[in-house]
Amino acid sequence: PVGEAELRGIGARVGLRLPGLLGPGTRAEIWSSGVQRASDSAEAFRSGLAAGAPSTTVGEVEADPRLLRFDKTDPEYARFIADDVAATQAVRRVAESAPVQAASRHVLERVFTPAYVSTLDDPAAAALSLWNLYAIVPGMGGATSADFSAFVSHSDAVALGTLHDADYFYRRGPSFSGQDDTYRAARVLLDDFFAAVHRRLKGGATAGVFRFAHAEQLIPFSALVGLPGSTQQVTPGRPYSAADNPWRGGLVSPLGGNVQWDVFRDDRGRVLVRVLQNERQVPVAERCRPAPGTRLYYRLTELRRCLR
C-alpha cells in the first residue's frame, strides 16, 4: 500500500540523512500508541530504518499509550473537552452552516434514502464518517480498489473538510487566544523528547527514539512547539476560517505526518537541534532564538528555556 511505502521511505531517509548518528554500537527505539494502525505504521517505518541505517540495532516496536495517547490519559484535558462550551459552540456553528448541511445531505443521500437521512439527529457527523473513509483511501492505494469519490464529490469533500478542520482546530490545535488547554497535555511528549536527548548526551547507546501516534497527538504537539502553520489563534468574534488562517489539518497532520529533532554536538561541546516538520527543516516558536550564526539551528538549552 502507498501508506506503508511512504513510511518505509521516511525510515530509510532518516538513516541516509544521519549516518554519523545511527552508526555501529547504537540502537534505535520504536514506540507506538498501541493502536493497531499506529503499530502498523511503526513496523513499516522500522523496516525502512533498518535498511537505511544497517549499522544500528533497531528494536522491536513497543507500546506506550500513556505517552502516545495523552489525550485519553490526561484527566485535565478530559475535563477541558467536557467543559469547553466555546469550542463546542464554534464547531457546531460550522456543522450547522448551509454549505456543510448541504454537503452532508448530498453525501448521505448517495448511500441512504432521503427519508432515512431526514431522521438523523446529526447528519453532519454521519457524513463526516464517510468523508474520513474518503480521506484515507489514497493511502491504501495498492491494497484496495475502493473509490469513495462515488459518494463524496470534490465540492462536498471541501465543505466537510472545513468541519473536520474546525473540530481539530478548536479542540486540538491553536483554538482561542489566551488559552493553551488544547495543547498543554502535549508537554508530556515534549518532556520525553528532552529526556531522550539527555540520556544520549549522558552516554546512552540509544541514538534514535521514534514514536508513532495520531493526529490527536501531532496537532497539539505542533502547536506547543510553535511549528509553522500551527499557532495562529482566533477570537470568538473572528472565528477560524481558511480564508485568513494558515492552519490546515492536512498540512499540520497529513497521513505520514511527522516531527523530527536531529541533535548534534559541535567541537566546542554545544548541543544544537534542528527541527523537521514532514522532513523539511523549519523554525519553531518565535520566542525561541536560533543559535548564533545560524537561522534554523537551536541550542538545546534555548529550547528548554523557550518551550518549557
Short mmCIF file of C-alpha atoms in Angstrom, two decimals:
data_model
loop_
_atom_site.label_atom_id
_atom_site.label_comp_id
_atom_site.label_asym_id
_atom_site.label_seq_id
_atom_site.Cartn_x
_atom_site.Cartn_y
_atom_site.Cartn_z
CA PRO A 1 0.00 0.00 0.00
CA VAL A 2 1.02 3.59 -0.63
CA GLY A 3 0.87 4.45 3.09
CA GLU A 4 3.26 1.65 4.04
CA ALA A 5 5.66 2.60 1.27
CA GLU A 6 5.60 6.21 2.46
CA LEU A 7 6.55 5.23 6.00
CA ARG A 8 9.26 2.84 4.83
CA GLY A 9 10.66 5.71 2.78
CA ILE A 10 10.65 8.06 5.77
CA GLY A 11 12.52 5.46 7.82
CA ALA A 12 15.09 4.85 5.11
CA ARG A 13 15.70 8.59 4.66
CA VAL A 14 16.34 9.03 8.38
CA GLY A 15 19.16 6.52 8.14
CA LEU A 16 20.59 8.08 5.00
CA ARG A 17 20.38 11.59 6.46
CA LEU A 18 22.09 10.71 9.74
CA PRO A 19 24.76 8.08 9.03
CA GLY A 20 27.06 9.50 11.70
CA LEU A 21 24.40 9.36 14.41
CA LEU A 22 22.96 5.92 13.69
CA GLY A 23 26.22 4.03 13.41
CA PRO A 24 27.81 0.91 14.91
CA GLY A 25 27.16 0.39 18.60
CA THR A 26 23.97 2.44 18.61
CA ARG A 27 20.36 1.39 18.86
CA ALA A 28 17.02 2.84 17.86
CA GLU A 29 13.83 2.57 19.90
CA ILE A 30 10.43 2.37 18.18
CA TRP A 31 7.30 3.19 20.17
CA SER A 32 3.62 3.23 19.26
CA SER A 33 0.41 4.25 20.95
CA GLY A 34 -0.63 0.60 20.96
CA VAL A 35 -3.44 1.24 18.49
CA GLN A 36 -3.16 -1.16 15.55
CA ARG A 37 -2.82 1.45 12.82
CA ALA A 38 -0.05 3.23 14.75
CA SER A 39 1.76 -0.06 15.34
CA ASP A 40 1.45 -0.92 11.64
CA SER A 41 2.94 2.47 10.76
CA ALA A 42 5.77 1.88 13.22
CA GLU A 43 6.54 -1.53 11.69
CA ALA A 44 6.67 -0.05 8.18
CA PHE A 45 8.99 2.73 9.38
CA ARG A 46 11.11 0.19 11.26
CA SER A 47 11.75 -1.84 8.12
CA GLY A 48 12.79 1.30 6.24
CA LEU A 49 15.07 2.45 9.05
CA ALA A 50 16.75 -0.96 9.23
CA ALA A 51 17.51 -0.71 5.52
CA GLY A 52 18.70 2.89 5.67
CA ALA A 53 20.78 2.50 8.85
CA PRO A 54 22.06 -1.09 8.75
CA SER A 55 24.77 -0.44 11.36
CA THR A 56 22.36 0.42 14.16
CA THR A 57 20.30 -2.07 16.14
CA VAL A 58 16.62 -1.34 15.54
CA GLY A 59 14.48 -2.53 18.44
CA GLU A 60 11.07 -4.14 18.23
CA VAL A 61 8.00 -1.91 18.32
CA GLU A 62 6.81 -1.33 21.90
CA ALA A 63 3.62 0.34 23.13
CA ASP A 64 3.32 3.34 25.46
CA PRO A 65 -0.31 4.51 25.47
CA ARG A 66 0.26 6.83 28.43
CA LEU A 67 2.72 8.88 26.41
CA LEU A 68 1.29 8.47 22.92
CA ARG A 69 -2.42 8.73 23.70
CA PHE A 70 -2.14 11.57 26.18
CA ASP A 71 -5.47 12.97 25.03
CA LYS A 72 -7.05 9.82 26.51
CA THR A 73 -4.94 9.59 29.68
CA ASP A 74 -4.66 13.23 30.80
CA PRO A 75 -7.56 13.96 33.19
CA GLU A 76 -7.11 17.72 32.87
CA TYR A 77 -7.54 17.55 29.12
CA ALA A 78 -10.59 15.30 29.51
CA ARG A 79 -12.18 17.91 31.78
CA PHE A 80 -11.39 20.64 29.28
CA ILE A 81 -13.07 18.73 26.43
CA ALA A 82 -16.13 18.05 28.57
CA ASP A 83 -16.49 21.64 29.78
CA ASP A 84 -15.34 23.82 26.87
CA VAL A 85 -18.59 25.41 25.77
CA ALA A 86 -16.90 27.95 23.47
CA ALA A 87 -15.19 25.28 21.35
CA THR A 88 -18.34 23.18 21.19
CA GLN A 89 -20.38 26.13 20.01
CA ALA A 90 -17.77 27.15 17.44
CA VAL A 91 -17.70 23.68 15.91
CA ARG A 92 -21.49 23.45 16.00
CA ARG A 93 -21.80 26.69 14.05
CA VAL A 94 -19.64 25.23 11.30
CA ALA A 95 -21.60 21.96 11.34
CA GLU A 96 -24.89 23.85 11.04
CA SER A 97 -23.68 26.15 8.26
CA ALA A 98 -25.52 25.94 4.95
CA PRO A 99 -22.56 24.57 2.92
CA VAL A 100 -21.86 21.77 5.42
CA GLN A 101 -25.53 20.85 5.78
CA ALA A 102 -25.98 20.73 2.01
CA ALA A 103 -22.84 18.64 1.54
CA SER A 104 -23.86 16.29 4.35
CA ARG A 105 -27.25 15.63 2.82
CA HIS A 106 -25.78 15.22 -0.64
CA VAL A 107 -23.24 12.65 0.57
CA LEU A 108 -25.69 10.70 2.72
CA GLU A 109 -28.36 10.53 0.04
CA ARG A 110 -25.89 8.78 -2.23
CA VAL A 111 -25.91 5.93 0.29
CA PHE A 112 -29.25 6.13 2.12
CA THR A 113 -32.80 7.11 1.24
CA PRO A 114 -33.79 10.76 1.76
CA ALA A 115 -36.43 9.63 4.24
CA TYR A 116 -33.81 7.91 6.40
CA VAL A 117 -31.42 10.84 6.20
CA SER A 118 -34.19 13.12 7.47
CA THR A 119 -34.40 11.06 10.67
CA LEU A 120 -30.75 11.63 11.63
CA ASP A 121 -30.10 13.89 14.61
CA ASP A 122 -26.65 14.89 13.33
CA PRO A 123 -26.32 14.39 9.58
CA ALA A 124 -23.03 16.31 9.51
CA ALA A 125 -21.40 13.82 11.90
CA ALA A 126 -22.70 10.89 9.83
CA ALA A 127 -21.43 12.43 6.60
CA LEU A 128 -18.06 13.14 8.22
CA SER A 129 -17.68 9.41 8.88
CA LEU A 130 -17.90 8.79 5.14
CA TRP A 131 -15.57 11.73 4.49
CA ASN A 132 -12.98 10.14 6.77
CA LEU A 133 -13.03 6.99 4.64
CA TYR A 134 -12.74 9.13 1.52
CA ALA A 135 -9.71 10.89 3.04
CA ILE A 136 -7.74 7.76 3.96
CA VAL A 137 -8.35 5.68 0.83
CA PRO A 138 -5.46 7.30 -1.14
CA GLY A 139 -3.05 5.94 1.47
CA MET A 140 -4.44 2.45 0.85
CA GLY A 141 -3.62 2.51 -2.86
CA GLY A 142 -2.37 -0.90 -3.91
CA ALA A 143 -4.32 -2.66 -1.15
CA THR A 144 -7.88 -1.79 -2.14
CA SER A 145 -9.83 -0.75 -5.20
CA ALA A 146 -12.35 1.21 -3.12
CA ASP A 147 -13.26 4.58 -4.60
CA PHE A 148 -15.22 6.82 -2.26
CA SER A 149 -15.35 9.61 -4.81
CA ALA A 150 -18.56 7.92 -5.93
CA PHE A 151 -20.07 9.07 -2.64
CA VAL A 152 -18.10 12.24 -1.89
CA SER A 153 -17.77 14.80 -4.67
CA HIS A 154 -14.90 17.29 -4.65
CA SER A 155 -17.15 20.17 -3.58
CA ASP A 156 -18.71 18.08 -0.81
CA ALA A 157 -15.24 16.99 0.33
CA VAL A 158 -14.16 20.63 0.62
CA ALA A 159 -17.24 21.55 2.66
CA LEU A 160 -16.91 18.58 5.03
CA GLY A 161 -13.17 19.22 5.27
CA THR A 162 -13.92 22.62 6.78
CA LEU A 163 -15.92 20.89 9.52
CA HIS A 164 -13.12 18.41 10.18
CA ASP A 165 -10.56 21.22 10.34
CA ALA A 166 -12.75 23.30 12.66
CA ASP A 167 -13.16 20.40 15.07
CA TYR A 168 -9.43 19.75 15.29
CA PHE A 169 -8.51 23.43 15.31
CA TYR A 170 -10.73 24.23 18.29
CA ARG A 171 -10.21 21.02 20.29
CA ARG A 172 -6.60 20.04 19.48
CA GLY A 173 -4.94 23.00 17.80
CA PRO A 174 -4.36 26.70 18.48
CA SER A 175 -8.04 27.42 19.27
CA PHE A 176 -8.89 30.68 21.07
CA SER A 177 -6.45 33.41 22.04
CA GLY A 178 -5.29 33.41 25.63
CA GLN A 179 -5.58 29.67 26.25
CA ASP A 180 -3.30 26.65 25.95
CA ASP A 181 -5.74 24.00 27.19
CA THR A 182 -5.95 22.39 23.77
CA TYR A 183 -2.24 21.61 23.59
CA ARG A 184 -0.90 21.77 27.16
CA ALA A 185 -1.30 17.99 27.51
CA ALA A 186 1.37 17.55 24.82
CA ARG A 187 4.02 18.65 27.35
CA VAL A 188 4.39 15.03 28.41
CA LEU A 189 5.57 14.25 24.88
CA LEU A 190 7.86 17.28 24.74
CA ASP A 191 9.39 16.22 28.07
CA ASP A 192 10.07 12.80 26.57
CA PHE A 193 11.93 14.40 23.66
CA PHE A 194 14.19 16.25 26.09
CA ALA A 195 14.67 13.17 28.28
CA ALA A 196 15.73 11.03 25.30
CA VAL A 197 18.29 13.65 24.25
CA HIS A 198 19.60 13.90 27.82
CA ARG A 199 20.09 10.13 28.05
CA ARG A 200 22.08 10.10 24.83
CA LEU A 201 24.25 13.02 25.94
CA LYS A 202 24.99 11.11 29.15
CA GLY A 203 26.44 8.27 27.10
CA GLY A 204 23.39 6.13 26.40
CA ALA A 205 23.50 3.83 23.39
CA THR A 206 20.04 4.79 22.15
CA ALA A 207 20.73 7.22 19.32
CA GLY A 208 17.19 7.46 18.00
CA VAL A 209 13.74 7.31 19.57
CA PHE A 210 10.82 7.14 17.16
CA ARG A 211 7.24 7.50 18.38
CA PHE A 212 4.09 6.68 16.41
CA ALA A 213 0.78 8.14 17.43
CA HIS A 214 -2.11 10.00 15.79
CA ALA A 215 -3.36 13.40 14.66
CA GLU A 216 -4.74 13.84 18.17
CA GLN A 217 -1.14 13.97 19.42
CA LEU A 218 0.69 15.52 16.48
CA ILE A 219 -1.60 18.55 16.20
CA PRO A 220 -1.29 19.71 19.84
CA PHE A 221 2.44 18.91 19.88
CA SER A 222 2.92 21.08 16.79
CA ALA A 223 1.03 23.93 18.44
CA LEU A 224 3.05 23.57 21.64
CA VAL A 225 6.38 23.70 19.79
CA GLY A 226 5.19 26.53 17.55
CA LEU A 227 5.70 24.88 14.17
CA PRO A 228 4.78 26.81 11.01
CA GLY A 229 1.06 26.91 10.34
CA SER A 230 0.25 25.56 13.81
CA THR A 231 -0.07 28.60 16.02
CA GLN A 232 -2.49 31.29 14.81
CA GLN A 233 -5.30 31.60 17.33
CA VAL A 234 -8.71 33.20 16.90
CA THR A 235 -11.23 35.19 18.94
CA PRO A 236 -14.93 34.46 19.45
CA GLY A 237 -15.72 37.49 17.31
CA ARG A 238 -13.47 36.35 14.48
CA PRO A 239 -13.70 32.56 14.25
CA TYR A 240 -11.43 30.17 12.42
CA SER A 241 -11.59 30.47 8.65
CA ALA A 242 -9.33 29.08 5.96
CA ALA A 243 -9.58 32.49 4.29
CA ASP A 244 -7.38 34.23 6.85
CA ASN A 245 -5.76 31.48 8.96
CA PRO A 246 -2.94 29.23 7.65
CA TRP A 247 -3.89 26.29 9.89
CA ARG A 248 -4.92 23.21 7.90
CA GLY A 249 -5.29 19.72 9.28
CA GLY A 250 -3.93 18.28 6.05
CA LEU A 251 -0.72 20.32 6.38
CA VAL A 252 -0.16 20.03 10.13
CA SER A 253 -1.06 16.36 10.32
CA PRO A 254 -1.17 14.66 6.92
CA LEU A 255 -1.07 10.90 6.57
CA GLY A 256 2.53 10.05 7.41
CA GLY A 257 2.97 13.43 9.10
CA ASN A 258 5.98 13.70 11.39
CA VAL A 259 8.11 15.99 13.55
CA GLN A 260 11.77 15.09 13.97
CA TRP A 261 14.59 16.52 16.06
CA ASP A 262 18.14 15.97 14.82
CA VAL A 263 20.61 16.65 17.63
CA PHE A 264 24.31 17.42 17.19
CA ARG A 265 27.23 18.33 19.46
CA ASP A 266 29.86 20.59 17.89
CA ASP A 267 33.60 20.69 18.60
CA ARG A 268 33.02 23.24 21.37
CA GLY A 269 30.56 21.00 23.17
CA ARG A 270 27.47 22.96 22.18
CA VAL A 271 24.38 20.84 21.61
CA LEU A 272 22.41 22.03 18.58
CA VAL A 273 18.99 20.89 17.40
CA ARG A 274 17.39 21.16 14.01
CA VAL A 275 13.66 20.58 13.81
CA LEU A 276 11.99 18.99 10.81
CA GLN A 277 8.29 19.09 10.03
CA ASN A 278 7.33 16.46 7.47
CA GLU A 279 11.05 16.09 6.67
CA ARG A 280 11.61 19.79 6.00
CA GLN A 281 13.76 21.90 8.33
CA VAL A 282 11.61 24.60 9.93
CA PRO A 283 11.73 27.24 12.67
CA VAL A 284 9.98 26.72 15.98
CA ALA A 285 8.14 29.24 18.17
CA GLU A 286 9.12 32.87 17.56
CA ARG A 287 10.20 33.25 21.19
CA CYS A 288 12.99 30.72 20.55
CA ARG A 289 16.28 32.26 19.42
CA PRO A 290 18.36 30.43 16.78
CA ALA A 291 21.96 29.66 17.70
CA PRO A 292 24.40 32.47 16.82
CA GLY A 293 25.47 32.31 13.21
CA THR A 294 22.55 30.07 12.22
CA ARG A 295 18.97 30.56 11.13
CA LEU A 296 17.34 27.21 11.82
CA TYR A 297 19.51 25.56 14.49
CA TYR A 298 18.75 25.95 18.19
CA ARG A 299 20.84 25.30 21.24
CA LEU A 300 19.28 22.61 23.40
CA THR A 301 19.42 24.94 26.41
CA GLU A 302 17.47 27.55 24.43
CA LEU A 303 14.75 25.06 23.50
CA ARG A 304 14.45 24.08 27.15
CA ARG A 305 14.04 27.75 28.05
CA CYS A 306 11.60 28.81 25.36
CA LEU A 307 9.43 25.71 25.06
CA ARG A 308 9.10 24.71 28.70
#
